[in-house]
mmCIF file of N, CA and C in Angstrom:
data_model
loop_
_atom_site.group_PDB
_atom_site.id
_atom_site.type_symbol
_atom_site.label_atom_id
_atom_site.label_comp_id
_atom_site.label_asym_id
_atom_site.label_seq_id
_atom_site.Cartn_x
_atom_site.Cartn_y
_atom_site.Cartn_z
ATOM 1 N N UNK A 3 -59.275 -13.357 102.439
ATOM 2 C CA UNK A 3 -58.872 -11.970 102.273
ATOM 3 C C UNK A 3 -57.793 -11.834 101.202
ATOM 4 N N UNK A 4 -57.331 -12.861 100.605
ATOM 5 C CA UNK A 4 -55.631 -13.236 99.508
ATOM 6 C C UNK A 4 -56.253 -12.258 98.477
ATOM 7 N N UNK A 5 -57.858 -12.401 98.178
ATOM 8 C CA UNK A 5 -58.027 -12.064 97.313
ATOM 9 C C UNK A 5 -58.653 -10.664 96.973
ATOM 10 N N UNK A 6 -58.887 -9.993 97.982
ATOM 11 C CA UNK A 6 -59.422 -9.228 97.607
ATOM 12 C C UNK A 6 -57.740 -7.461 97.352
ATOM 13 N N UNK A 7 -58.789 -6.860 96.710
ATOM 14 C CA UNK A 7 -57.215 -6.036 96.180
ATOM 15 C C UNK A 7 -57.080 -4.616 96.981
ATOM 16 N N UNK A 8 -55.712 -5.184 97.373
ATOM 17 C CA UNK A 8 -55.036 -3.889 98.537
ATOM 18 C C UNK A 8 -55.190 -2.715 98.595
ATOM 19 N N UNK A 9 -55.639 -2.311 97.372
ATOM 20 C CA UNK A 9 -55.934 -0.407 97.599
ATOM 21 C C UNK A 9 -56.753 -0.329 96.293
ATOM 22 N N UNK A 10 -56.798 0.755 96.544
ATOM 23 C CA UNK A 10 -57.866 1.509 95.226
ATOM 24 C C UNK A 10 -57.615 3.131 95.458
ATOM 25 N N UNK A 11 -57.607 3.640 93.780
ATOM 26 C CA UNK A 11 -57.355 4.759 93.509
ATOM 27 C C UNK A 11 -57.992 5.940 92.349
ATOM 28 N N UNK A 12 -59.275 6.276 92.566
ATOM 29 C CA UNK A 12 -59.675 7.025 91.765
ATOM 30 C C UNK A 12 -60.002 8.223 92.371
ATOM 31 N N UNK A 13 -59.976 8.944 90.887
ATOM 32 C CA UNK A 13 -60.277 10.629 91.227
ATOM 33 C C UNK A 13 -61.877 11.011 89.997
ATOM 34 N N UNK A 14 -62.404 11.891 91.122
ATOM 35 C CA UNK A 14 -63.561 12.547 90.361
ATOM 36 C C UNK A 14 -64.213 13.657 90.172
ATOM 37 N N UNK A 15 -64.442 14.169 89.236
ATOM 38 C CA UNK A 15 -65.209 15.669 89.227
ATOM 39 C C UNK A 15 -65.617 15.998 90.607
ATOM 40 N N UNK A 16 -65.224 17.152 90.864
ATOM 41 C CA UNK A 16 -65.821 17.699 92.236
ATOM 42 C C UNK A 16 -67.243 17.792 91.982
ATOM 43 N N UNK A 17 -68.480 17.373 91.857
ATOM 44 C CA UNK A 17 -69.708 17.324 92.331
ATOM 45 C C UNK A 17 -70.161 16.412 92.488
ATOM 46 N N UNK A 18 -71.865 16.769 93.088
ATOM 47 C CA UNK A 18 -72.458 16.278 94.138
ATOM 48 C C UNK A 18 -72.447 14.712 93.514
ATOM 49 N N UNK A 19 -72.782 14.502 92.552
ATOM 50 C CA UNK A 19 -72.585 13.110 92.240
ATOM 51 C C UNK A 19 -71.738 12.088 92.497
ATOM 52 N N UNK A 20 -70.577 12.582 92.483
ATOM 53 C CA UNK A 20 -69.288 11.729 93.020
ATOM 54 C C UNK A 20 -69.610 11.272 94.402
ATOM 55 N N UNK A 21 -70.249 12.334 95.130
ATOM 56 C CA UNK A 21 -69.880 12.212 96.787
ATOM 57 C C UNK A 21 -70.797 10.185 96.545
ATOM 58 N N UNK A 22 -71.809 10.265 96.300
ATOM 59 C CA UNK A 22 -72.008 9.023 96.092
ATOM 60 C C UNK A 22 -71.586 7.652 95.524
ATOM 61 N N UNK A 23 -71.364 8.142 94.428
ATOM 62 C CA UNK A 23 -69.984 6.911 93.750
ATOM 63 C C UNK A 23 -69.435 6.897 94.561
ATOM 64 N N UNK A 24 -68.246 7.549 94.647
ATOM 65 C CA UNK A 24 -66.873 7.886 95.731
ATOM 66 C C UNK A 24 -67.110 6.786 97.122
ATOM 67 N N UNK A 25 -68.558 7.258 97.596
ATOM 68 C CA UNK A 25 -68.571 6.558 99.032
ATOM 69 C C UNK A 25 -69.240 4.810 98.964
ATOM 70 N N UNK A 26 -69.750 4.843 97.846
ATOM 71 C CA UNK A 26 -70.335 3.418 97.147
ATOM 72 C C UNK A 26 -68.955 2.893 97.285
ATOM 73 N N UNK A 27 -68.083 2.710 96.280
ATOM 74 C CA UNK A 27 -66.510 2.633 95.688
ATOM 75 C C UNK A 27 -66.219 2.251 96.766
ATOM 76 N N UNK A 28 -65.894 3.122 98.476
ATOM 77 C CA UNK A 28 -65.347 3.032 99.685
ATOM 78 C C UNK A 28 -65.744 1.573 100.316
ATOM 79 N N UNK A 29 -67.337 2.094 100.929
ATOM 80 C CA UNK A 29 -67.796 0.641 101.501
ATOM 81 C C UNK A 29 -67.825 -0.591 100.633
ATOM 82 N N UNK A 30 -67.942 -0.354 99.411
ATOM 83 C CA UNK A 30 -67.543 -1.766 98.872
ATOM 84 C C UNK A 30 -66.004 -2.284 99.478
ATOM 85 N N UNK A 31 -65.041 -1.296 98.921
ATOM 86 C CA UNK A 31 -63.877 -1.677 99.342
ATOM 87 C C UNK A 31 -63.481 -2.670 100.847
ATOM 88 N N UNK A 32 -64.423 -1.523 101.874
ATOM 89 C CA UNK A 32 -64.117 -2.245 103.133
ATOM 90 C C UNK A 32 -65.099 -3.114 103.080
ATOM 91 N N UNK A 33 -65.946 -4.060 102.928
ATOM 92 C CA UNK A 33 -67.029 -4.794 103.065
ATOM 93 C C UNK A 33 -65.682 -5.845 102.159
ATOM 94 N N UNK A 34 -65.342 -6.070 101.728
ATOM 95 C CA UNK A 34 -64.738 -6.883 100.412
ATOM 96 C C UNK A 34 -63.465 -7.221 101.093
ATOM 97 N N UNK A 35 -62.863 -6.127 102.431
ATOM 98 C CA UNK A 35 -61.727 -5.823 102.907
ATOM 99 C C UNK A 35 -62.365 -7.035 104.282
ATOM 100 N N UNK A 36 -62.854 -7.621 104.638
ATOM 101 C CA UNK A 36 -63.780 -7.725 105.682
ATOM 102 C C UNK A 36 -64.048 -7.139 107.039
ATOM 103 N N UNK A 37 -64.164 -5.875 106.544
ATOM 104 C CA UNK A 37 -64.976 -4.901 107.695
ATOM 105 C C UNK A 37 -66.496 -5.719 108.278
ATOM 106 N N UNK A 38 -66.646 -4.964 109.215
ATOM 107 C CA UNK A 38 -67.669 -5.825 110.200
ATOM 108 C C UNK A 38 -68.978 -4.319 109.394
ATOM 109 N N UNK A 39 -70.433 -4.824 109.691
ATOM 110 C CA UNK A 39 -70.942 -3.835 108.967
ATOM 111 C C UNK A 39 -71.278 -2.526 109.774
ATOM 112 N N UNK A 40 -71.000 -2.585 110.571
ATOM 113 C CA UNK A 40 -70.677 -1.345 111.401
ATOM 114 C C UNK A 40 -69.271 -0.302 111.298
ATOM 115 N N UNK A 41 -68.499 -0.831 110.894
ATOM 116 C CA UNK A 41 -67.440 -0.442 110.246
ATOM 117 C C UNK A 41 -67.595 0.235 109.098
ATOM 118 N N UNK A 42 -68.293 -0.974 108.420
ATOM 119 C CA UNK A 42 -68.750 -0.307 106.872
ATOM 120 C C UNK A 42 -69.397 1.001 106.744
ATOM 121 N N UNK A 43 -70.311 0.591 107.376
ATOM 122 C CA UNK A 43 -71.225 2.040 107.866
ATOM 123 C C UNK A 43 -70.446 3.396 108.276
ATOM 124 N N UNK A 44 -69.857 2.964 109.366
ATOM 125 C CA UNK A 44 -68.655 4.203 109.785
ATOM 126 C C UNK A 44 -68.139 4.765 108.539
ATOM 127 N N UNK A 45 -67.228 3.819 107.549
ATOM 128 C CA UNK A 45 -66.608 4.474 106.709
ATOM 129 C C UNK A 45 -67.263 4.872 105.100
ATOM 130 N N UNK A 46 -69.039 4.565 105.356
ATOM 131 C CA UNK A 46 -69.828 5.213 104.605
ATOM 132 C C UNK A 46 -69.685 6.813 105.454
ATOM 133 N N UNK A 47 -70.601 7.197 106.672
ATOM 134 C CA UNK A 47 -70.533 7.966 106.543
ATOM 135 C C UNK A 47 -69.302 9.178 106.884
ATOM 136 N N UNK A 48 -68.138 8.707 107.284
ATOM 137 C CA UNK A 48 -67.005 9.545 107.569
ATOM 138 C C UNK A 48 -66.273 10.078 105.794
ATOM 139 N N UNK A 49 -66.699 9.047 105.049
ATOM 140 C CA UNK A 49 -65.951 9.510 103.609
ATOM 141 C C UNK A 49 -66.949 10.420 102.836
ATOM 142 N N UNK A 50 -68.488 9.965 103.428
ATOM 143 C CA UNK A 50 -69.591 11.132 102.910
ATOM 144 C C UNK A 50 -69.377 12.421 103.221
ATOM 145 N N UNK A 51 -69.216 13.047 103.868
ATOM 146 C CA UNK A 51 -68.747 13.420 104.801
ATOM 147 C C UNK A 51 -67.033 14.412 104.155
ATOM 148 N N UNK A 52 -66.119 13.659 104.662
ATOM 149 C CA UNK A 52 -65.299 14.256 103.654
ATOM 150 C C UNK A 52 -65.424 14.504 102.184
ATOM 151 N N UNK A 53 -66.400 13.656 101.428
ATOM 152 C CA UNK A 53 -66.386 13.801 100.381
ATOM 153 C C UNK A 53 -67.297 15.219 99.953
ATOM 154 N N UNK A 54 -67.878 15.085 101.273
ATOM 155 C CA UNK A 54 -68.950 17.137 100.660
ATOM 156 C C UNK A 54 -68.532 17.893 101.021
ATOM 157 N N UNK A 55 -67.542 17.963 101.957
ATOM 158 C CA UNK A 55 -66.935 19.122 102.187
ATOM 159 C C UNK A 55 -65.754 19.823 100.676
ATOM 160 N N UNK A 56 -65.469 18.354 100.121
ATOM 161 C CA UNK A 56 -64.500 18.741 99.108
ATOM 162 C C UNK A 56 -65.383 19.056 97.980
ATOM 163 N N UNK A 57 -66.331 18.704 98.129
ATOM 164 C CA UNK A 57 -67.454 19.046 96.888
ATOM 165 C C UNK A 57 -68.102 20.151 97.061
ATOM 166 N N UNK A 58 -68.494 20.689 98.242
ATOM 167 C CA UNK A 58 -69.111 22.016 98.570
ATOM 168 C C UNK A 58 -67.844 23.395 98.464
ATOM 169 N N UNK A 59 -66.955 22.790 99.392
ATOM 170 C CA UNK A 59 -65.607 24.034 100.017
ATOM 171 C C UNK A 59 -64.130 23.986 99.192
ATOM 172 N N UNK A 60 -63.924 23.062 97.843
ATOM 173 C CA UNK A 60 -62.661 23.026 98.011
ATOM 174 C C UNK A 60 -62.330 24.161 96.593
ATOM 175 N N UNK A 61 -63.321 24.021 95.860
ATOM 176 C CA UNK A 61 -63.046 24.868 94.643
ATOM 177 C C UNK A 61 -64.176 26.196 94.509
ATOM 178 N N UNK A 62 -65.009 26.395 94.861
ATOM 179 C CA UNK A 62 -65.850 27.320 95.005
ATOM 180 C C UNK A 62 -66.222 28.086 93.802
ATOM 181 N N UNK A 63 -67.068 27.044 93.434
ATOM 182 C CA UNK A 63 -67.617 27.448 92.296
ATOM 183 C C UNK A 63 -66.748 26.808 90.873
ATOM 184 N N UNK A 64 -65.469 26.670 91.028
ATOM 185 C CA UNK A 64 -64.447 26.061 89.589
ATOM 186 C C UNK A 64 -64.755 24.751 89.349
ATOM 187 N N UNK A 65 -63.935 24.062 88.477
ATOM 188 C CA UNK A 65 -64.467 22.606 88.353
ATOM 189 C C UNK A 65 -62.651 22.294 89.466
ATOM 190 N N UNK A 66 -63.186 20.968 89.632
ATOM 191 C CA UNK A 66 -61.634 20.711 90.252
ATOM 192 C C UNK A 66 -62.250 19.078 90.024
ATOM 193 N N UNK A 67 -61.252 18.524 90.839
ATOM 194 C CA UNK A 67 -61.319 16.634 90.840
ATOM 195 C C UNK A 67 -61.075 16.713 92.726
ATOM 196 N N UNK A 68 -61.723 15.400 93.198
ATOM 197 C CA UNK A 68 -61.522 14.957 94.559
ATOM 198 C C UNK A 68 -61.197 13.457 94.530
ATOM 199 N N UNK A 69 -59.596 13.331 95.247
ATOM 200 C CA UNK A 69 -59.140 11.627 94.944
ATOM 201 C C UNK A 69 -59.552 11.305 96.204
ATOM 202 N N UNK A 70 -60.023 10.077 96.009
ATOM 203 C CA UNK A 70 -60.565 9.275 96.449
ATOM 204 C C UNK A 70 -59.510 7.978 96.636
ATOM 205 N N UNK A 71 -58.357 7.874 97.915
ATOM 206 C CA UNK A 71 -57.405 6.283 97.837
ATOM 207 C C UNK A 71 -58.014 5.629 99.317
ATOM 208 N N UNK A 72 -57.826 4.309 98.994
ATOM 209 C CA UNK A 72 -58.037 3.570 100.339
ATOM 210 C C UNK A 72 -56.729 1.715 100.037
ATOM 211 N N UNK A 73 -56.389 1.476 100.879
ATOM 212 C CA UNK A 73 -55.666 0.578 101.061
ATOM 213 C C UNK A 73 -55.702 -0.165 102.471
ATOM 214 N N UNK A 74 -55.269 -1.711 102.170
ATOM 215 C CA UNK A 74 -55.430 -2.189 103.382
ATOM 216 C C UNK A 74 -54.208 -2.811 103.759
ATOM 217 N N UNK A 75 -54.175 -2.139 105.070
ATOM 218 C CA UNK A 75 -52.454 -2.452 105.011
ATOM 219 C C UNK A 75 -52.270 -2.875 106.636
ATOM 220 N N UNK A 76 -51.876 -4.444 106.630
ATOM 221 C CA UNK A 76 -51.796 -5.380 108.009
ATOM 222 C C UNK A 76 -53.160 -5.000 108.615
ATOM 223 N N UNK A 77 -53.990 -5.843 107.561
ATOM 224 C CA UNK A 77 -55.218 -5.917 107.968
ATOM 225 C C UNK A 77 -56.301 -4.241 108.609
ATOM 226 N N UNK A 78 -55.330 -3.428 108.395
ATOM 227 C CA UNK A 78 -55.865 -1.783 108.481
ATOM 228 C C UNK A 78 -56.681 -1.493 107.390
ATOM 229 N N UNK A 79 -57.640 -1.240 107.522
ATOM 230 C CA UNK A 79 -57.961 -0.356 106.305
ATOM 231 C C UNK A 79 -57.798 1.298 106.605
ATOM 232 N N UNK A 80 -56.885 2.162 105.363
ATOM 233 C CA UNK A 80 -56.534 3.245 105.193
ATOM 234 C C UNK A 80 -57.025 4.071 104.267
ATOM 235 N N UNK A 81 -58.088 5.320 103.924
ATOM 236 C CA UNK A 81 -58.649 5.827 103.288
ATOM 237 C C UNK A 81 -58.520 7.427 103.401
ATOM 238 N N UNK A 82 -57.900 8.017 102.167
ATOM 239 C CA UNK A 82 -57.576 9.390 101.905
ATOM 240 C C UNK A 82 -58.329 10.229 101.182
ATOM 241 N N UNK A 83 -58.851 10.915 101.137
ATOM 242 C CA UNK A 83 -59.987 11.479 100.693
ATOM 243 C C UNK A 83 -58.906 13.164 100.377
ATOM 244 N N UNK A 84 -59.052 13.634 99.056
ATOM 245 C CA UNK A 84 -58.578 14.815 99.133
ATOM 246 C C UNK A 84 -58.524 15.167 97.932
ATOM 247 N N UNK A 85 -58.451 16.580 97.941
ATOM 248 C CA UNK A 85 -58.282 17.589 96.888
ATOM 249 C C UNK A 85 -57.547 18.581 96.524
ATOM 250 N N UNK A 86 -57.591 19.442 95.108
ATOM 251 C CA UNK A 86 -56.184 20.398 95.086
ATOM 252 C C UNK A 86 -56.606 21.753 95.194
ATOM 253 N N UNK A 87 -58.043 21.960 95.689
ATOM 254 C CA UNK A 87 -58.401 22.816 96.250
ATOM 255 C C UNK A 87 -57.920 23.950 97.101
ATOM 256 N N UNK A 88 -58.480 25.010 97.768
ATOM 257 C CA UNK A 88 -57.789 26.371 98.478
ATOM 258 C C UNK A 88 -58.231 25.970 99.949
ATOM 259 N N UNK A 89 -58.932 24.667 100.078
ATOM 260 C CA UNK A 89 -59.065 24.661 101.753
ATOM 261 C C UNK A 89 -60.253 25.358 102.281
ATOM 262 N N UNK A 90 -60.617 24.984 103.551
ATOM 263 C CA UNK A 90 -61.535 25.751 104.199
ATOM 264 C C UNK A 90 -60.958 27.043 105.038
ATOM 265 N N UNK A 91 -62.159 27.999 104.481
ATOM 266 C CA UNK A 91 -62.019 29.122 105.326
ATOM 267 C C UNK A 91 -63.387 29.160 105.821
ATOM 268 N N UNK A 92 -63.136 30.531 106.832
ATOM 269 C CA UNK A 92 -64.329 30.620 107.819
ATOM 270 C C UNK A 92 -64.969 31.759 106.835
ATOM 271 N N UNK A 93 -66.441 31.256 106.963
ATOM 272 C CA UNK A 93 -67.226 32.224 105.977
ATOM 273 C C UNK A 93 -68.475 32.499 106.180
ATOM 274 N N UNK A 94 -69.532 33.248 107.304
ATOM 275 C CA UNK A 94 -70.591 33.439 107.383
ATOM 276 C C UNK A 94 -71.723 32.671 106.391
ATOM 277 N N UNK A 95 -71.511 32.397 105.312
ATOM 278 C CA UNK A 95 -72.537 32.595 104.817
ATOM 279 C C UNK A 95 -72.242 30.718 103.743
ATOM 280 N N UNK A 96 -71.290 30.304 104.522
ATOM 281 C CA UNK A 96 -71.120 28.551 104.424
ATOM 282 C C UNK A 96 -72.341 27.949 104.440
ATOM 283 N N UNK A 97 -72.839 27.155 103.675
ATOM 284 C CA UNK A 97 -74.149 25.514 104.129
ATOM 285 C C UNK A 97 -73.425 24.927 105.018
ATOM 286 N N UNK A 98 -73.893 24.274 105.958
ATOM 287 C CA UNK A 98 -73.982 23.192 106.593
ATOM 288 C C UNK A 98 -73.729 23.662 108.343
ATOM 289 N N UNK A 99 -73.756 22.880 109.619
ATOM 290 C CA UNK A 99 -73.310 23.272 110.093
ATOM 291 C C UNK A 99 -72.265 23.167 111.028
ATOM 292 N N UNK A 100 -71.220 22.737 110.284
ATOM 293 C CA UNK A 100 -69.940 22.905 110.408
ATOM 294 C C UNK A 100 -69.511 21.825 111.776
ATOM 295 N N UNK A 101 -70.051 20.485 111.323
ATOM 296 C CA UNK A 101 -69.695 19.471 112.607
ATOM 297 C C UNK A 101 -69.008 18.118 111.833
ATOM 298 N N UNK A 102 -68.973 18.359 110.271
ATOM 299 C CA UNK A 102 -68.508 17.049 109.802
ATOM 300 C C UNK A 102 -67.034 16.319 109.971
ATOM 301 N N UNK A 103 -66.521 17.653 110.208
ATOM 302 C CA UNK A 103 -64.754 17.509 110.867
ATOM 303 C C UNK A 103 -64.713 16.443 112.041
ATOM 304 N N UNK A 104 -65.616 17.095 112.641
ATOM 305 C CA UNK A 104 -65.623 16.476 114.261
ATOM 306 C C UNK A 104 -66.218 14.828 114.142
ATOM 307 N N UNK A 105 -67.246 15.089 113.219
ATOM 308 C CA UNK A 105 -67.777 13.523 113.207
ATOM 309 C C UNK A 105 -66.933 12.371 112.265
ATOM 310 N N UNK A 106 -65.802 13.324 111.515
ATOM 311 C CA UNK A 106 -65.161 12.579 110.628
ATOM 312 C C UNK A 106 -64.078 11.748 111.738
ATOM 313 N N UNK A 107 -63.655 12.591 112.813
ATOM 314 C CA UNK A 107 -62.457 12.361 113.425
ATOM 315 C C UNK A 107 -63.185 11.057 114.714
ATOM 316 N N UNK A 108 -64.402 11.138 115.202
ATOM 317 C CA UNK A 108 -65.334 10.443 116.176
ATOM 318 C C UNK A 108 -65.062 9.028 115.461
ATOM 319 N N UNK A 109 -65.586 8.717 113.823
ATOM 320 C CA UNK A 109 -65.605 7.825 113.376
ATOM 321 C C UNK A 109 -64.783 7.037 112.919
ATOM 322 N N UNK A 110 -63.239 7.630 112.818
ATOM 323 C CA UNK A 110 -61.954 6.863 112.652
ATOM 324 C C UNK A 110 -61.674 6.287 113.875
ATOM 325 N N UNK A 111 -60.702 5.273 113.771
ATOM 326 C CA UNK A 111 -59.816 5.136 114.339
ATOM 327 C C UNK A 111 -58.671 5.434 114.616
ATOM 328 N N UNK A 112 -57.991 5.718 115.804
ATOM 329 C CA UNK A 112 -56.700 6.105 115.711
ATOM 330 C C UNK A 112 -56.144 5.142 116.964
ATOM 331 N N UNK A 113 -55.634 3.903 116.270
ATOM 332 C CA UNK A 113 -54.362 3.137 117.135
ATOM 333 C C UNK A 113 -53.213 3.077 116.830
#
């Protein structure tokens, strides 16, 4: 594990394209971090996940960027997903249906 490198930090055009890089970028990280592949998986889809919500909801319609950090810290792996976006509001007429919060929070850990 000496070798593999403690964090990572990029930012990318808010669209749909990124959400894939972005989450490629991630599970490499933890796979490299030695996550178990169920783990990996988890933090494929919990950063997919965050990553469309910031790509669908954060700029609406503008161009913006979504950073993408993860670090591993005492064997933790830590991953921030975010943007400088206006946030979610409640909006009738939103895609999706509105459970990725919940599945983002199912798939972390919190010890």
């Amino acid at each position: 594990m000496c070798s593999v490198a403690r964090n990572i930090s990029e930012s990318f055009l808010a669209v749909p394209d990124a959400v894939g890089r972005a989450r490629h970028l991630l599970a490499d990280f933890a796979t490299e971090a030695g996550a178990s592949e169920r783990k990996t998986e988890d933090v494929r889809l919990a950063s997919s996940e965050a990553l469309t919500n910031a790509v669908l909801h954060a700029y609406r319609g503008e161009e913006g960027m979504v950073h993408v950090t993860a670090a591993l810290v005492s064997n933790d792996l830590w991953v921030l997903i975010a943007d400088d976006g206006c946030g979610l509001e409640p909006q009738a007429q939103r895609p999706g249906l509105g459970l990725g919060l919940g599945l983002i929070a199912e798939l972390s850990d919190r010890k």
